[in-house]
Coordinates of N, CA and C and ligand atoms in Angstrom, one line a residue:
M1 N -38.1 -18.7 -23.5 CA -37.4 -17.3 -23.0 C -38.0 -17.4 -21.6
F2 N -37.5 -17.2 -20.5 CA -38.0 -16.0 -18.9 C -38.4 -14.8 -19.3
I3 N -39.9 -14.1 -18.9 CA -40.0 -13.2 -19.1 C -40.8 -12.6 -17.3
A4 N -40.0 -11.6 -17.0 CA -40.7 -11.7 -15.5 C -41.8 -10.3 -15.5
H5 N -42.5 -11.0 -14.5 CA -43.7 -9.7 -14.5 C -44.4 -9.0 -13.1
I6 N -44.1 -8.3 -13.3 CA -43.6 -7.4 -11.7 C -45.5 -6.4 -11.9
S7 N -45.7 -5.6 -10.7 CA -47.2 -5.6 -11.2 C -47.3 -3.6 -9.4
D8 N -48.1 -3.5 -9.9 CA -48.8 -2.2 -8.7 C -47.6 -1.9 -8.3
L9 N -46.5 -1.3 -8.6 CA -45.4 -1.0 -7.3 C -45.8 0.8 -6.6
H10 N -47.0 1.5 -7.1 CA -47.7 2.1 -6.2 C -46.6 3.2 -5.4
I11 N -45.8 3.9 -5.9 CA -44.7 4.3 -5.3 C -45.4 5.9 -5.3
G12 N -44.7 6.1 -4.4 CA -46.0 6.8 -3.5 C -46.6 7.0 -2.6
D13 N -47.8 5.7 -2.1 CA -48.4 5.9 -1.5 C -47.1 6.0 0.3
A14 N -47.3 6.9 0.6 CA -46.4 7.5 2.0 C -46.5 6.2 3.2
D15 N -48.1 5.4 3.2 CA -48.0 4.2 3.8 C -47.1 2.9 4.0
K16 N -47.0 3.0 2.9 CA -46.1 1.1 2.0 C -45.1 1.4 2.2
P17 N -43.9 0.5 1.8 CA -43.0 0.6 1.4 C -41.9 0.6 0.2
G18 N -42.7 1.7 -0.3 CA -42.6 0.7 -2.5 C -42.0 0.5 -2.8
I19 N -40.5 1.4 -2.3 CA -38.8 1.8 -2.8 C -37.9 0.4 -2.2
A20 N -38.4 0.3 -1.0 CA -37.8 -1.2 -0.9 C -37.6 -1.9 -0.4
N21 N -39.0 -2.2 -0.7 CA -39.6 -3.5 -1.3 C -39.3 -4.1 -2.8
L22 N -39.7 -2.4 -3.4 CA -38.8 -2.6 -5.1 C -37.5 -3.0 -5.3
N23 N -37.1 -2.5 -4.8 CA -35.5 -2.2 -4.8 C -35.1 -4.2 -4.3
K24 N -36.1 -4.4 -4.0 CA -35.6 -6.0 -3.2 C -35.8 -6.8 -4.1
I25 N -37.5 -6.6 -5.0 CA -37.1 -7.5 -5.8 C -36.5 -7.2 -7.5
V26 N -36.5 -5.8 -7.8 CA -35.0 -5.4 -8.4 C -33.7 -6.5 -8.1
R27 N -33.6 -6.7 -7.2 CA -32.2 -7.7 -6.9 C -32.2 -8.2 -7.3
C28 N -33.6 -9.5 -6.8 CA -34.0 -10.9 -7.4 C -33.6 -10.8 -8.8
I29 N -34.4 -10.2 -9.4 CA -34.3 -11.1 -10.6 C -33.5 -10.2 -11.2
N30 N -32.4 -9.3 -10.8 CA -30.8 -8.9 -11.6 C -30.3 -10.7 -11.3
S31 N -30.5 -11.2 -10.2 CA -29.8 -12.6 -9.5 C -30.0 -13.7 -9.8
M32 N -30.9 -13.6 -10.5 CA -31.3 -14.9 -10.7 C -30.9 -16.0 -11.7
D33 N -30.5 -17.5 -11.7 CA -29.4 -18.2 -12.1 C -29.9 -18.2 -13.7
I34 N -31.3 -18.0 -14.3 CA -31.5 -18.1 -16.0 C -32.0 -16.3 -15.6
L35 N -31.6 -15.9 -16.5 CA -31.6 -14.2 -16.3 C -32.7 -14.0 -17.4
P36 N -34.0 -13.8 -16.5 CA -34.9 -13.4 -17.7 C -35.0 -12.2 -18.9
E37 N -35.0 -12.8 -19.9 CA -34.4 -11.7 -21.5 C -35.5 -9.8 -21.1
A38 N -37.0 -10.2 -20.0 CA -37.2 -8.7 -20.4 C -38.0 -8.9 -19.2
V39 N -38.6 -7.6 -19.0 CA -39.4 -7.8 -17.6 C -40.7 -6.8 -17.9
L40 N -42.0 -7.8 -17.8 CA -43.7 -7.1 -17.7 C -43.6 -6.1 -16.4
V41 N -43.9 -4.6 -17.0 CA -44.5 -3.9 -15.4 C -46.2 -3.7 -15.9
T42 N -47.4 -4.1 -15.2 CA -48.1 -4.0 -16.0 C -48.8 -3.3 -15.0
G43 N -48.6 -2.3 -14.8 CA -49.3 -0.8 -14.5 C -49.4 -0.8 -12.9
D44 N -49.7 1.1 -12.6 CA -50.0 1.9 -11.6 C -48.9 1.6 -10.4
L45 N -47.4 2.1 -11.5 CA -46.1 2.4 -11.1 C -46.1 3.4 -10.0
I46 N -46.9 4.1 -10.1 CA -47.3 5.1 -9.1 C -48.5 5.1 -8.2
H47 N -48.4 6.4 -7.1 CA -50.2 5.7 -6.1 C -51.6 6.9 -7.1
L48 N -50.6 8.0 -6.9 CA -51.8 8.7 -7.4 C -51.8 9.9 -8.1
R49 N -51.5 9.3 -9.2 CA -50.7 10.6 -9.6 C -50.4 11.6 -9.8
Q50 N -49.2 11.2 -9.4 CA -47.9 12.8 -8.9 C -46.8 12.1 -9.6
K51 N -46.6 12.8 -10.8 CA -45.8 12.8 -11.6 C -44.0 12.8 -10.5
K52 N -44.0 14.1 -9.9 CA -42.5 13.6 -9.9 C -42.4 12.3 -9.1
H53 N -43.7 11.1 -8.5 CA -43.1 9.9 -8.2 C -42.0 8.9 -9.0
Y54 N -42.6 9.6 -10.0 CA -41.9 8.4 -11.2 C -40.1 8.5 -11.6
E55 N -39.7 9.6 -10.8 CA -38.3 9.5 -10.7 C -37.9 8.5 -10.0
A56 N -37.7 8.3 -8.6 CA -37.7 7.0 -7.8 C -38.1 5.6 -8.5
C57 N -39.0 5.5 -9.0 CA -40.3 4.8 -9.8 C -38.8 4.1 -10.6
F58 N -38.3 4.6 -12.0 CA -37.2 4.5 -12.3 C -36.0 4.8 -11.6
T59 N -35.8 5.0 -11.2 CA -34.8 5.4 -10.6 C -34.5 3.9 -10.5
E60 N -34.9 3.1 -9.8 CA -35.1 1.4 -9.4 C -34.9 0.8 -10.6
L61 N -36.8 0.9 -11.3 CA -36.7 0.2 -12.9 C -35.0 -0.1 -13.8
N62 N -34.6 1.3 -13.8 CA -33.5 1.3 -14.7 C -31.8 0.8 -13.9
K63 N -31.9 0.0 -12.9 CA -31.0 -0.9 -12.7 C -31.6 -2.4 -12.6
L64 N -32.7 -2.4 -13.5 CA -32.2 -4.0 -14.1 C -32.1 -4.3 -15.4
K65 N -31.3 -5.5 -15.3 CA -30.1 -5.5 -16.3 C -30.8 -5.9 -17.5
M66 N -32.1 -6.2 -17.9 CA -33.1 -6.1 -19.2 C -33.4 -5.3 -19.2
P67 N -34.7 -5.5 -20.5 CA -35.6 -4.2 -20.8 C -36.4 -4.4 -20.0
Y68 N -37.3 -3.6 -20.2 CA -39.0 -3.6 -19.2 C -39.7 -2.8 -20.3
F69 N -40.7 -3.7 -19.8 CA -42.1 -2.1 -20.5 C -43.1 -2.2 -19.8
T70 N -43.7 -1.3 -19.8 CA -45.1 -0.9 -18.6 C -46.4 -1.1 -18.9
I71 N -47.1 -0.9 -18.6 CA -48.6 -0.2 -18.8 C -49.2 0.7 -17.8
V72 N -49.7 1.2 -18.4 CA -50.8 2.0 -17.3 C -51.4 1.5 -16.5
G73 N -51.8 1.6 -15.3 CA -52.6 1.5 -14.6 C -53.5 2.5 -14.2
N74 N -55.1 2.6 -13.5 CA -55.6 3.2 -13.1 C -54.9 4.6 -11.6
H75 N -53.9 3.7 -11.2 CA -53.4 5.0 -10.8 C -52.1 5.9 -11.9
D76 N -51.9 5.5 -12.5 CA -51.5 6.1 -13.7 C -51.9 6.8 -15.0
E77 N -51.3 8.0 -15.3 CA -51.9 8.6 -16.4 C -51.6 8.0 -17.7
P78 N -52.2 8.1 -18.6 CA -51.4 7.5 -19.6 C -50.4 8.9 -20.1
N79 N -50.7 10.0 -20.7 CA -49.6 11.1 -21.1 C -48.5 11.4 -20.4
Q80 N -48.7 11.5 -18.7 CA -47.8 11.8 -17.8 C -46.8 10.4 -17.8
L81 N -47.4 9.0 -17.8 CA -46.7 8.1 -18.4 C -45.6 8.1 -19.3
K82 N -45.8 8.8 -20.2 CA -45.3 8.3 -21.7 C -44.1 9.3 -21.1
E83 N -44.4 10.7 -20.9 CA -43.4 11.8 -20.3 C -43.2 11.1 -20.1
A84 N -42.8 10.8 -18.5 CA -41.7 9.6 -17.4 C -40.9 9.0 -18.5
L85 N -41.4 8.4 -19.1 CA -40.6 7.2 -20.3 C -39.8 8.3 -21.1
A86 N -40.3 8.7 -21.4 CA -39.6 9.8 -22.6 C -38.0 9.9 -21.5
M87 N -38.5 10.4 -20.5 CA -37.1 11.5 -19.4 C -36.2 10.0 -19.1
Y88 N -37.2 9.3 -18.8 CA -36.7 8.4 -17.7 C -36.1 6.6 -18.2
C89 N -36.6 7.0 -19.1 CA -36.4 5.7 -19.9 C -36.3 5.7 -21.4
P90 N -35.8 6.3 -22.6 CA -36.0 6.8 -23.2 C -35.9 5.2 -24.6
A91 N -35.3 4.5 -24.4 CA -35.1 2.8 -25.2 C -36.9 2.4 -24.9
H92 N -37.5 3.3 -24.5 CA -38.8 2.0 -23.8 C -39.8 2.4 -25.5
P93 N -40.3 1.3 -25.2 CA -41.4 1.4 -27.2 C -41.8 2.5 -26.8
K94 N -41.7 2.9 -28.0 CA -42.9 4.5 -28.5 C -45.0 4.1 -28.3
S95 N -45.7 5.0 -28.3 CA -47.1 4.5 -28.0 C -47.7 4.8 -30.1
E96 N -48.3 3.9 -29.6 CA -48.2 3.8 -31.6 C -49.7 4.8 -31.4
M97 N -50.2 5.4 -30.3 CA -51.7 6.0 -30.2 C -51.7 7.5 -29.3
K98 N -52.3 8.3 -30.2 CA -51.8 9.5 -29.6 C -52.3 10.1 -28.3
D99 N -52.7 9.5 -27.4 CA -53.8 9.9 -25.7 C -53.4 9.0 -25.6
Y100 N -53.0 7.9 -25.5 CA -53.2 6.7 -24.4 C -51.9 5.7 -25.2
L101 N -51.1 4.5 -23.9 CA -50.2 4.1 -24.5 C -50.4 2.7 -24.7
Q102 N -50.2 2.2 -26.4 CA -50.3 1.1 -26.9 C -49.2 0.8 -27.5
Y103 N -48.5 -0.2 -27.6 CA -47.3 -0.4 -28.9 C -47.1 -1.9 -28.6
V104 N -46.7 -2.3 -29.5 CA -45.6 -4.3 -29.4 C -45.0 -3.9 -29.4
V105 N -44.3 -5.0 -29.6 CA -42.9 -5.1 -28.7 C -42.6 -6.5 -29.8
D106 N -42.1 -6.8 -30.6 CA -41.8 -7.9 -31.5 C -40.3 -8.3 -31.9
D107 N -39.4 -8.1 -30.4 CA -38.2 -8.2 -31.0 C -38.1 -10.3 -30.0
Y108 N -39.1 -10.6 -30.1 CA -38.4 -12.2 -29.3 C -40.2 -12.8 -30.0
P109 N -39.4 -14.3 -29.5 CA -40.2 -15.4 -30.0 C -41.7 -15.4 -30.2
V110 N -42.4 -13.9 -29.1 CA -43.7 -14.3 -28.5 C -43.8 -12.3 -29.2
R111 N -44.9 -11.8 -29.7 CA -45.1 -10.6 -29.5 C -45.7 -10.4 -28.8
I112 N -45.5 -9.3 -28.4 CA -46.1 -8.4 -26.7 C -46.8 -7.7 -27.0
I113 N -48.1 -7.6 -26.9 CA -48.8 -6.5 -27.4 C -49.0 -5.5 -25.8
A114 N -48.6 -4.6 -25.9 CA -49.4 -3.5 -24.6 C -50.8 -2.5 -25.0
L115 N -51.7 -2.8 -23.9 CA -52.7 -2.4 -24.0 C -53.4 -1.3 -22.8
D116 N -53.8 -0.5 -23.2 CA -53.9 1.2 -22.0 C -55.5 0.8 -21.7
T117 N -56.2 1.0 -20.3 CA -57.4 0.9 -20.1 C -57.9 2.2 -19.2
Y118 N -56.7 3.5 -19.8 CA -57.2 4.2 -18.2 C -58.1 4.9 -18.3
A119 N -58.6 5.0 -17.4 CA -60.0 6.0 -17.7 C -60.8 6.7 -16.7
E120 N -60.6 7.7 -16.6 CA -60.9 8.5 -14.6 C -62.0 8.4 -14.5
K121 N -61.9 8.0 -13.5 CA -63.1 7.4 -12.5 C -63.0 6.0 -12.7
H122 N -62.7 5.2 -13.3 CA -63.3 4.6 -13.7 C -61.8 3.5 -13.1
P123 N -61.8 2.6 -11.8 CA -61.0 2.3 -11.2 C -60.8 0.9 -12.3
N124 N -61.8 0.1 -13.1 CA -62.0 -0.9 -13.4 C -61.5 -0.3 -15.1
G125 N -60.6 0.6 -15.3 CA -60.2 0.9 -16.6 C -61.7 1.0 -17.3
I126 N -61.3 1.2 -19.1 CA -62.5 0.9 -19.9 C -61.2 0.8 -21.4
L127 N -61.9 -0.2 -21.7 CA -60.8 -0.1 -23.6 C -62.0 -0.1 -24.0
N128 N -61.9 1.3 -24.8 CA -62.8 1.8 -25.4 C -62.7 1.4 -26.9
D129 N -63.6 1.7 -27.5 CA -63.7 1.4 -29.5 C -62.4 1.3 -29.2
E130 N -61.6 2.7 -29.9 CA -60.9 2.8 -30.7 C -59.9 1.9 -29.8
K131 N -59.3 1.7 -28.7 CA -58.7 1.0 -28.5 C -58.8 -0.1 -28.5
L132 N -60.4 -0.4 -28.8 CA -61.0 -2.3 -29.1 C -60.0 -2.9 -30.6
E133 N -60.6 -1.9 -31.4 CA -60.8 -1.7 -33.1 C -58.6 -1.6 -33.1
W134 N -57.5 -1.2 -32.7 CA -56.4 -1.0 -32.6 C -56.2 -2.5 -32.0
L135 N -57.1 -3.4 -31.1 CA -55.8 -4.3 -30.5 C -57.0 -5.5 -31.8
R136 N -57.9 -5.5 -32.0 CA -58.0 -6.0 -32.9 C -57.8 -6.8 -34.0
E137 N -57.3 -5.0 -34.8 CA -56.1 -5.4 -36.2 C -54.6 -5.6 -36.2
K138 N -53.8 -6.0 -34.7 CA -53.2 -6.2 -34.5 C -53.3 -7.4 -34.0
L139 N -54.2 -8.2 -33.8 CA -54.5 -9.9 -34.3 C -54.6 -10.3 -35.0
E140 N -55.5 -9.7 -35.6 CA -55.7 -9.9 -37.2 C -54.4 -9.9 -38.0
N141 N -53.6 -8.9 -38.5 CA -52.8 -8.4 -39.0 C -51.6 -9.8 -38.6
N142 N -51.6 -11.3 -38.2 CA -50.6 -12.0 -38.1 C -50.3 -13.2 -39.0
P143 N -49.9 -13.2 -40.0 CA -50.5 -14.1 -41.2 C -49.5 -15.0 -40.2
D144 N -48.5 -15.2 -39.7 CA -48.3 -16.5 -39.4 C -48.1 -17.3 -38.1
K145 N -49.0 -16.0 -37.7 CA -49.9 -17.0 -36.2 C -48.6 -16.6 -35.7
K146 N -47.7 -15.8 -35.3 CA -46.8 -15.5 -34.0 C -47.2 -15.1 -32.8
P147 N -46.9 -16.6 -31.6 CA -47.6 -16.2 -30.1 C -47.5 -14.8 -30.0
V148 N -48.6 -14.9 -29.6 CA -48.7 -13.1 -29.2 C -48.9 -13.2 -26.9
L149 N -48.3 -12.5 -26.4 CA -48.5 -12.6 -24.7 C -49.3 -10.6 -24.7
L150 N -50.3 -11.0 -24.1 CA -51.0 -9.6 -24.0 C -50.9 -8.9 -22.3
M151 N -50.7 -7.3 -23.0 CA -50.4 -7.0 -21.2 C -51.4 -5.9 -21.8
I152 N -51.8 -6.4 -19.9 CA -53.0 -5.4 -19.8 C -53.3 -5.4 -17.8
H153 N -54.2 -4.3 -17.0 CA -54.0 -3.9 -15.6 C -55.1 -4.2 -15.1
Q154 N -56.4 -4.7 -15.8 CA -57.4 -5.4 -15.0 C -57.4 -7.2 -15.5
F155 N -58.1 -7.3 -14.1 CA -58.2 -8.8 -14.6 C -59.0 -8.7 -15.3
T156 N -60.0 -9.3 -16.2 CA -61.3 -9.0 -17.2 C -62.1 -10.4 -17.0
L157 N -62.4 -10.6 -15.7 CA -62.7 -11.9 -15.2 C -63.8 -11.7 -13.9
K158 N -64.5 -11.4 -13.6 CA -65.6 -12.1 -12.2 C -64.9 -12.9 -11.4
T159 N -64.1 -12.3 -10.1 CA -63.2 -12.5 -9.1 C -64.0 -13.2 -8.5
K160 N -65.3 -13.4 -7.6 CA -66.4 -13.1 -6.8 C -65.2 -12.5 -5.3
L161 N -64.3 -11.4 -5.3 CA -64.1 -10.4 -4.5 C -64.8 -9.3 -4.4
S162 N -65.5 -9.1 -4.0 CA -66.4 -7.6 -4.4 C -65.9 -6.4 -4.7
F163 N -64.9 -6.1 -3.8 CA -63.5 -5.1 -3.7 C -63.7 -4.9 -5.8
F164 N -63.5 -5.7 -6.1 CA -62.9 -6.0 -7.9 C -64.0 -5.8 -8.6
D165 N -64.5 -7.1 -8.3 CA -66.3 -7.5 -9.3 C -67.3 -5.7 -8.5
S166 N -67.4 -5.1 -7.8 CA -68.5 -3.9 -7.7 C -68.4 -2.7 -9.2
Y167 N -66.9 -3.6 -10.0 CA -66.6 -2.4 -10.5 C -66.6 -2.6 -11.9
A168 N -67.4 -3.3 -12.1 CA -66.7 -4.3 -13.9 C -67.6 -3.5 -14.4
E169 N -66.6 -3.5 -15.4 CA -67.1 -2.5 -16.6 C -67.2 -3.8 -18.0
E170 N -69.1 -2.6 -18.4 CA -69.0 -4.3 -19.4 C -68.1 -4.2 -20.7
W171 N -66.7 -3.5 -21.1 CA -65.7 -3.6 -21.6 C -65.0 -4.8 -21.1
F172 N -65.4 -5.5 -20.2 CA -64.3 -6.7 -20.1 C -64.9 -7.3 -21.1
G173 N -66.4 -7.8 -21.5 CA -66.9 -8.9 -22.4 C -66.5 -8.9 -23.3
K174 N -66.5 -7.2 -24.3 CA -65.8 -7.2 -25.2 C -64.5 -7.3 -25.6
F175 N -63.7 -7.8 -24.5 CA -62.3 -7.4 -24.6 C -62.2 -9.4 -24.7
N176 N -62.9 -9.6 -23.8 CA -62.7 -11.4 -23.7 C -63.1 -12.1 -25.0
E177 N -63.8 -11.7 -25.6 CA -64.9 -12.0 -27.0 C -63.9 -11.6 -28.0
L178 N -63.0 -10.7 -28.0 CA -62.1 -10.7 -28.7 C -61.1 -11.1 -28.5
A179 N -60.4 -11.6 -27.8 CA -59.4 -12.6 -26.8 C -59.3 -13.5 -27.5
A180 N -60.4 -14.2 -27.1 CA -60.9 -15.9 -27.2 C -60.9 -16.4 -28.9
R181 N -61.0 -15.4 -30.0 CA -61.8 -15.2 -31.0 C -60.4 -15.5 -31.9
H182 N -59.3 -15.4 -31.1 CA -57.4 -15.2 -31.1 C -56.7 -16.4 -30.4
E183 N -57.8 -17.4 -29.5 CA -56.9 -18.1 -28.7 C -56.1 -19.3 -29.0
D184 N -56.0 -19.0 -30.8 CA -54.8 -19.8 -30.8 C -54.0 -19.4 -31.2
T185 N -53.1 -17.9 -31.1 CA -52.6 -17.2 -31.1 C -51.6 -17.0 -29.9
I186 N -53.0 -16.0 -29.1 CA -52.5 -15.4 -28.1 C -51.9 -16.8 -26.7
K187 N -51.3 -16.4 -26.2 CA -51.2 -17.2 -25.5 C -50.9 -17.2 -23.5
L188 N -50.7 -15.8 -23.8 CA -50.8 -15.4 -22.3 C -51.5 -14.0 -22.2
I189 N -52.7 -14.1 -21.3 CA -53.2 -12.7 -21.0 C -52.0 -11.8 -19.3
A190 N -51.6 -11.5 -19.2 CA -50.7 -10.8 -18.1 C -51.6 -9.8 -17.5
C191 N -51.6 -10.0 -16.5 CA -52.4 -8.3 -15.7 C -51.7 -8.6 -14.4
G192 N -53.0 -7.0 -13.5 CA -52.2 -6.5 -12.4 C -53.3 -6.5 -11.6
H193 N -52.9 -5.0 -10.2 CA -54.2 -4.5 -10.4 C -55.0 -5.0 -9.0
L194 N -54.6 -6.8 -8.6 CA -55.1 -7.6 -7.5 C -54.7 -7.6 -6.6
H195 N -53.4 -7.1 -6.9 CA -52.4 -7.0 -5.3 C -52.2 -8.2 -5.1
N196 N -52.5 -9.2 -5.8 CA -52.1 -11.0 -5.4 C -52.1 -11.9 -6.3
S197 N -52.3 -12.6 -6.8 CA -52.3 -13.7 -7.7 C -53.3 -14.7 -7.8
L198 N -54.0 -14.5 -8.8 CA -55.3 -15.1 -9.3 C -54.9 -15.6 -11.2
I199 N -55.9 -16.4 -10.9 CA -55.5 -17.2 -11.8 C -56.8 -17.6 -12.8
G200 N -56.5 -17.5 -14.3 CA -58.1 -17.8 -14.7 C -58.5 -17.9 -16.2
S201 N -59.0 -17.7 -16.9 CA -59.0 -18.0 -18.2 C -60.1 -17.5 -19.6
V202 N -59.3 -16.7 -20.6 CA -60.4 -17.2 -21.7 C -60.0 -17.7 -22.6
G203 N -61.4 -18.0 -22.4 CA -61.3 -19.5 -23.8 C -59.9 -19.9 -23.0
K204 N -59.3 -20.5 -24.3 CA -58.5 -21.6 -23.8 C -57.2 -20.6 -22.9
I205 N -57.1 -19.3 -23.2 CA -56.3 -18.2 -22.6 C -55.6 -18.1 -21.3
P206 N -54.7 -18.5 -21.1 CA -54.7 -18.4 -19.0 C -54.3 -17.1 -19.0
M207 N -55.3 -16.6 -18.0 CA -55.3 -15.4 -17.6 C -54.7 -15.2 -16.1
I208 N -53.7 -14.2 -15.8 CA -52.1 -13.9 -14.7 C -52.5 -12.5 -14.2
S209 N -52.8 -12.6 -12.9 CA -52.4 -11.1 -12.2 C -51.8 -11.6 -11.6
T210 N -50.6 -11.4 -11.8 CA -49.8 -10.7 -10.6 C -49.4 -10.7 -8.9
F211 N -48.7 -10.2 -8.1 CA -48.4 -9.7 -7.1 C -48.4 -8.5 -7.5
S212 N -48.0 -7.4 -6.1 CA -47.8 -5.8 -6.4 C -46.1 -6.5 -5.8
T213 N -45.6 -5.7 -6.1 CA -44.5 -5.7 -5.9 C -43.9 -4.5 -4.6
N214 N -45.8 -3.7 -4.0 CA -45.5 -2.7 -2.4 C -46.1 -4.2 -1.5
W215 N -47.1 -4.2 -1.3 CA -48.3 -4.9 -0.7 C -48.9 -6.5 -1.4
Q216 N -49.0 -6.8 -0.9 CA -50.1 -7.5 -1.2 C -51.5 -7.6 -0.2
A217 N -52.7 -7.5 -1.4 CA -53.9 -8.0 -0.7 C -54.6 -8.6 -0.1
Y218 N -55.3 -8.6 1.3 CA -56.0 -9.6 1.6 C -57.2 -10.2 1.3
F219 N -57.2 -11.4 0.4 CA -59.0 -12.0 -0.7 C -59.4 -12.2 0.5
D220 N -60.7 -11.8 0.7 CA -61.9 -12.6 1.5 C -62.9 -13.0 0.2
F221 N -63.8 -13.9 0.6 CA -65.1 -13.0 -0.2 C -66.4 -12.6 0.4
K222 N -66.5 -11.5 1.5 CA -67.3 -10.5 2.1 C -66.8 -9.4 1.1
P223 N -67.9 -8.6 1.4 CA -68.2 -7.5 0.9 C -67.5 -6.5 1.8
R224 N -66.3 -5.6 1.0 CA -65.6 -4.6 1.7 C -65.2 -3.5 0.7
E225 N -65.4 -2.6 1.5 CA -65.0 -1.2 1.3 C -63.7 -1.0 0.6
Y226 N -62.8 -1.1 1.3 CA -61.5 -0.7 1.4 C -60.1 -2.0 0.8
L227 N -59.3 -2.4 0.1 CA -59.1 -3.6 0.3 C -57.7 -3.3 1.4
T228 N -57.7 -4.4 1.6 CA -56.7 -4.2 3.5 C -55.1 -5.2 3.0
A229 N -54.4 -4.7 3.6 CA -52.8 -5.8 3.1 C -52.9 -6.3 4.3
N230 N -52.2 -8.1 3.4 CA -52.1 -9.1 4.8 C -50.6 -9.2 5.0
K231 N -50.1 -9.7 5.9 CA -48.8 -9.6 6.0 C -47.7 -10.4 5.0
L232 N -48.3 -11.0 3.8 CA -46.8 -12.2 3.2 C -46.4 -11.4 2.7
P233 N -45.2 -12.4 2.2 CA -44.5 -11.7 1.3 C -45.0 -11.1 0.1
V234 N -43.3 -10.3 -0.9 CA -44.5 -9.3 -2.3 C -43.8 -11.0 -2.7
G235 N -43.9 -10.3 -4.0 CA -43.3 -10.9 -5.0 C -44.0 -10.9 -6.4
F236 N -43.4 -12.0 -7.9 CA -43.5 -12.0 -9.0 C -43.7 -12.8 -9.4
Y237 N -44.3 -13.4 -10.4 CA -44.8 -14.3 -10.9 C -43.0 -14.2 -13.1
L238 N -42.7 -15.3 -12.5 CA -41.6 -15.8 -14.2 C -42.0 -16.4 -14.7
H239 N -42.4 -15.7 -16.2 CA -43.2 -16.7 -17.1 C -42.1 -17.8 -18.3
R240 N -42.2 -18.8 -18.5 CA -41.3 -19.5 -19.4 C -42.2 -19.8 -20.5
F241 N -41.5 -19.5 -21.7 CA -42.1 -19.3 -22.9 C -41.4 -20.5 -24.2
D242 N -41.5 -21.7 -24.1 CA -41.3 -22.9 -25.1 C -41.4 -22.8 -26.3
G243 N -42.3 -21.8 -27.1 CA -42.1 -21.9 -28.3 C -43.7 -22.1 -28.3
E244 N -44.6 -22.6 -27.9 CA -45.7 -22.8 -28.1 C -46.5 -22.7 -27.1
K245 N -46.0 -22.2 -25.5 CA -46.8 -22.1 -24.7 C -45.5 -21.7 -23.2
F246 N -46.5 -21.2 -21.9 CA -46.0 -20.2 -21.0 C -46.7 -21.1 -19.5
M247 N -45.1 -21.6 -18.7 CA -45.2 -22.1 -17.8 C -45.3 -20.9 -16.9
S248 N -45.3 -21.4 -15.7 CA -45.8 -19.7 -15.2 C -45.5 -20.1 -13.8
Y249 N -44.0 -19.3 -13.0 CA -43.4 -20.0 -12.0 C -44.0 -18.4 -10.7
V250 N -44.3 -18.8 -9.7 CA -44.2 -17.8 -8.6 C -42.6 -17.4 -7.6
V251 N -42.6 -16.2 -7.6 CA -41.5 -16.0 -7.0 C -41.7 -14.8 -6.0
A252 N -41.3 -15.5 -4.7 CA -42.2 -15.2 -3.3 C -40.6 -14.3 -2.6
V253 N -41.3 -13.1 -2.3 CA -40.2 -12.3 -1.8 C -40.3 -11.5 -0.2
P254 N -39.2 -12.2 0.6 CA -39.7 -11.5 1.7 C -39.7 -9.9 1.6
R255 N -41.3 -9.2 2.1 CA -41.6 -7.8 2.0 C -40.0 -7.1 3.6
E256 N -40.8 -5.6 2.9 CA -40.2 -4.7 3.9 C -41.2 -4.7 4.5
C257 N -41.9 -4.7 6.0 CA -42.8 -4.0 7.2 C -42.6 -2.5 6.8
A258 N -44.8 -2.8 6.5 CA -45.0 -1.4 6.4 C -44.7 -0.8 8.0
Ligands
FE2_301 FE1 -55.0 -0.7 -10.5

């Protein structure tokens, strides 16, 4: 099966052509020769937690021909996003946790587990003990060893990009340890947040940050306080699951200029 993976839509950022680029990417996914069976949206749907922007965001996402599954980024807020999903995408899976957006999708050959790292004033989020325990239970309660794909907003490895590493949180280690203990079943960790593609691994599990649909970040290795946009195309990943492992393809899409 093919799964498209988009992220960091940041709708409502007045300086960026978020809707125009998202529209291009939605049209690109809908017109692929082999239609993906699902789309992962790994957080930061809107820019500044102003919920009025969800309407335009979901108007675009609802043009997708296949189901999509979203998680919370540090620019969303879980209860706001849950309300918006209830309003604009009522078929979306419901959260299994009261104050968080965490859920499991079991309709495909790979089990999708969606995680919520939102924590106010923590750009790199927090996966607190309650959320980690929920994940541990989901991973351990898998007697048939069904393959698993985890969706999580932050890339939980040191990137050597000072903007992101300066916010590194201690939960990264706890999450990575738990995931590595299940490297026999977890086949992919799908992330966003970095506004560019980065690939690492947790144990034997590939961890992939996909591009932002809105603007791509300039990566360099010098200390910098703000993330700056480069002029390259935006895009997304297409993950192909063959029953045992994933193969991941980059799809670049010409961007609208800011
Ligand atoms: Fe983010």
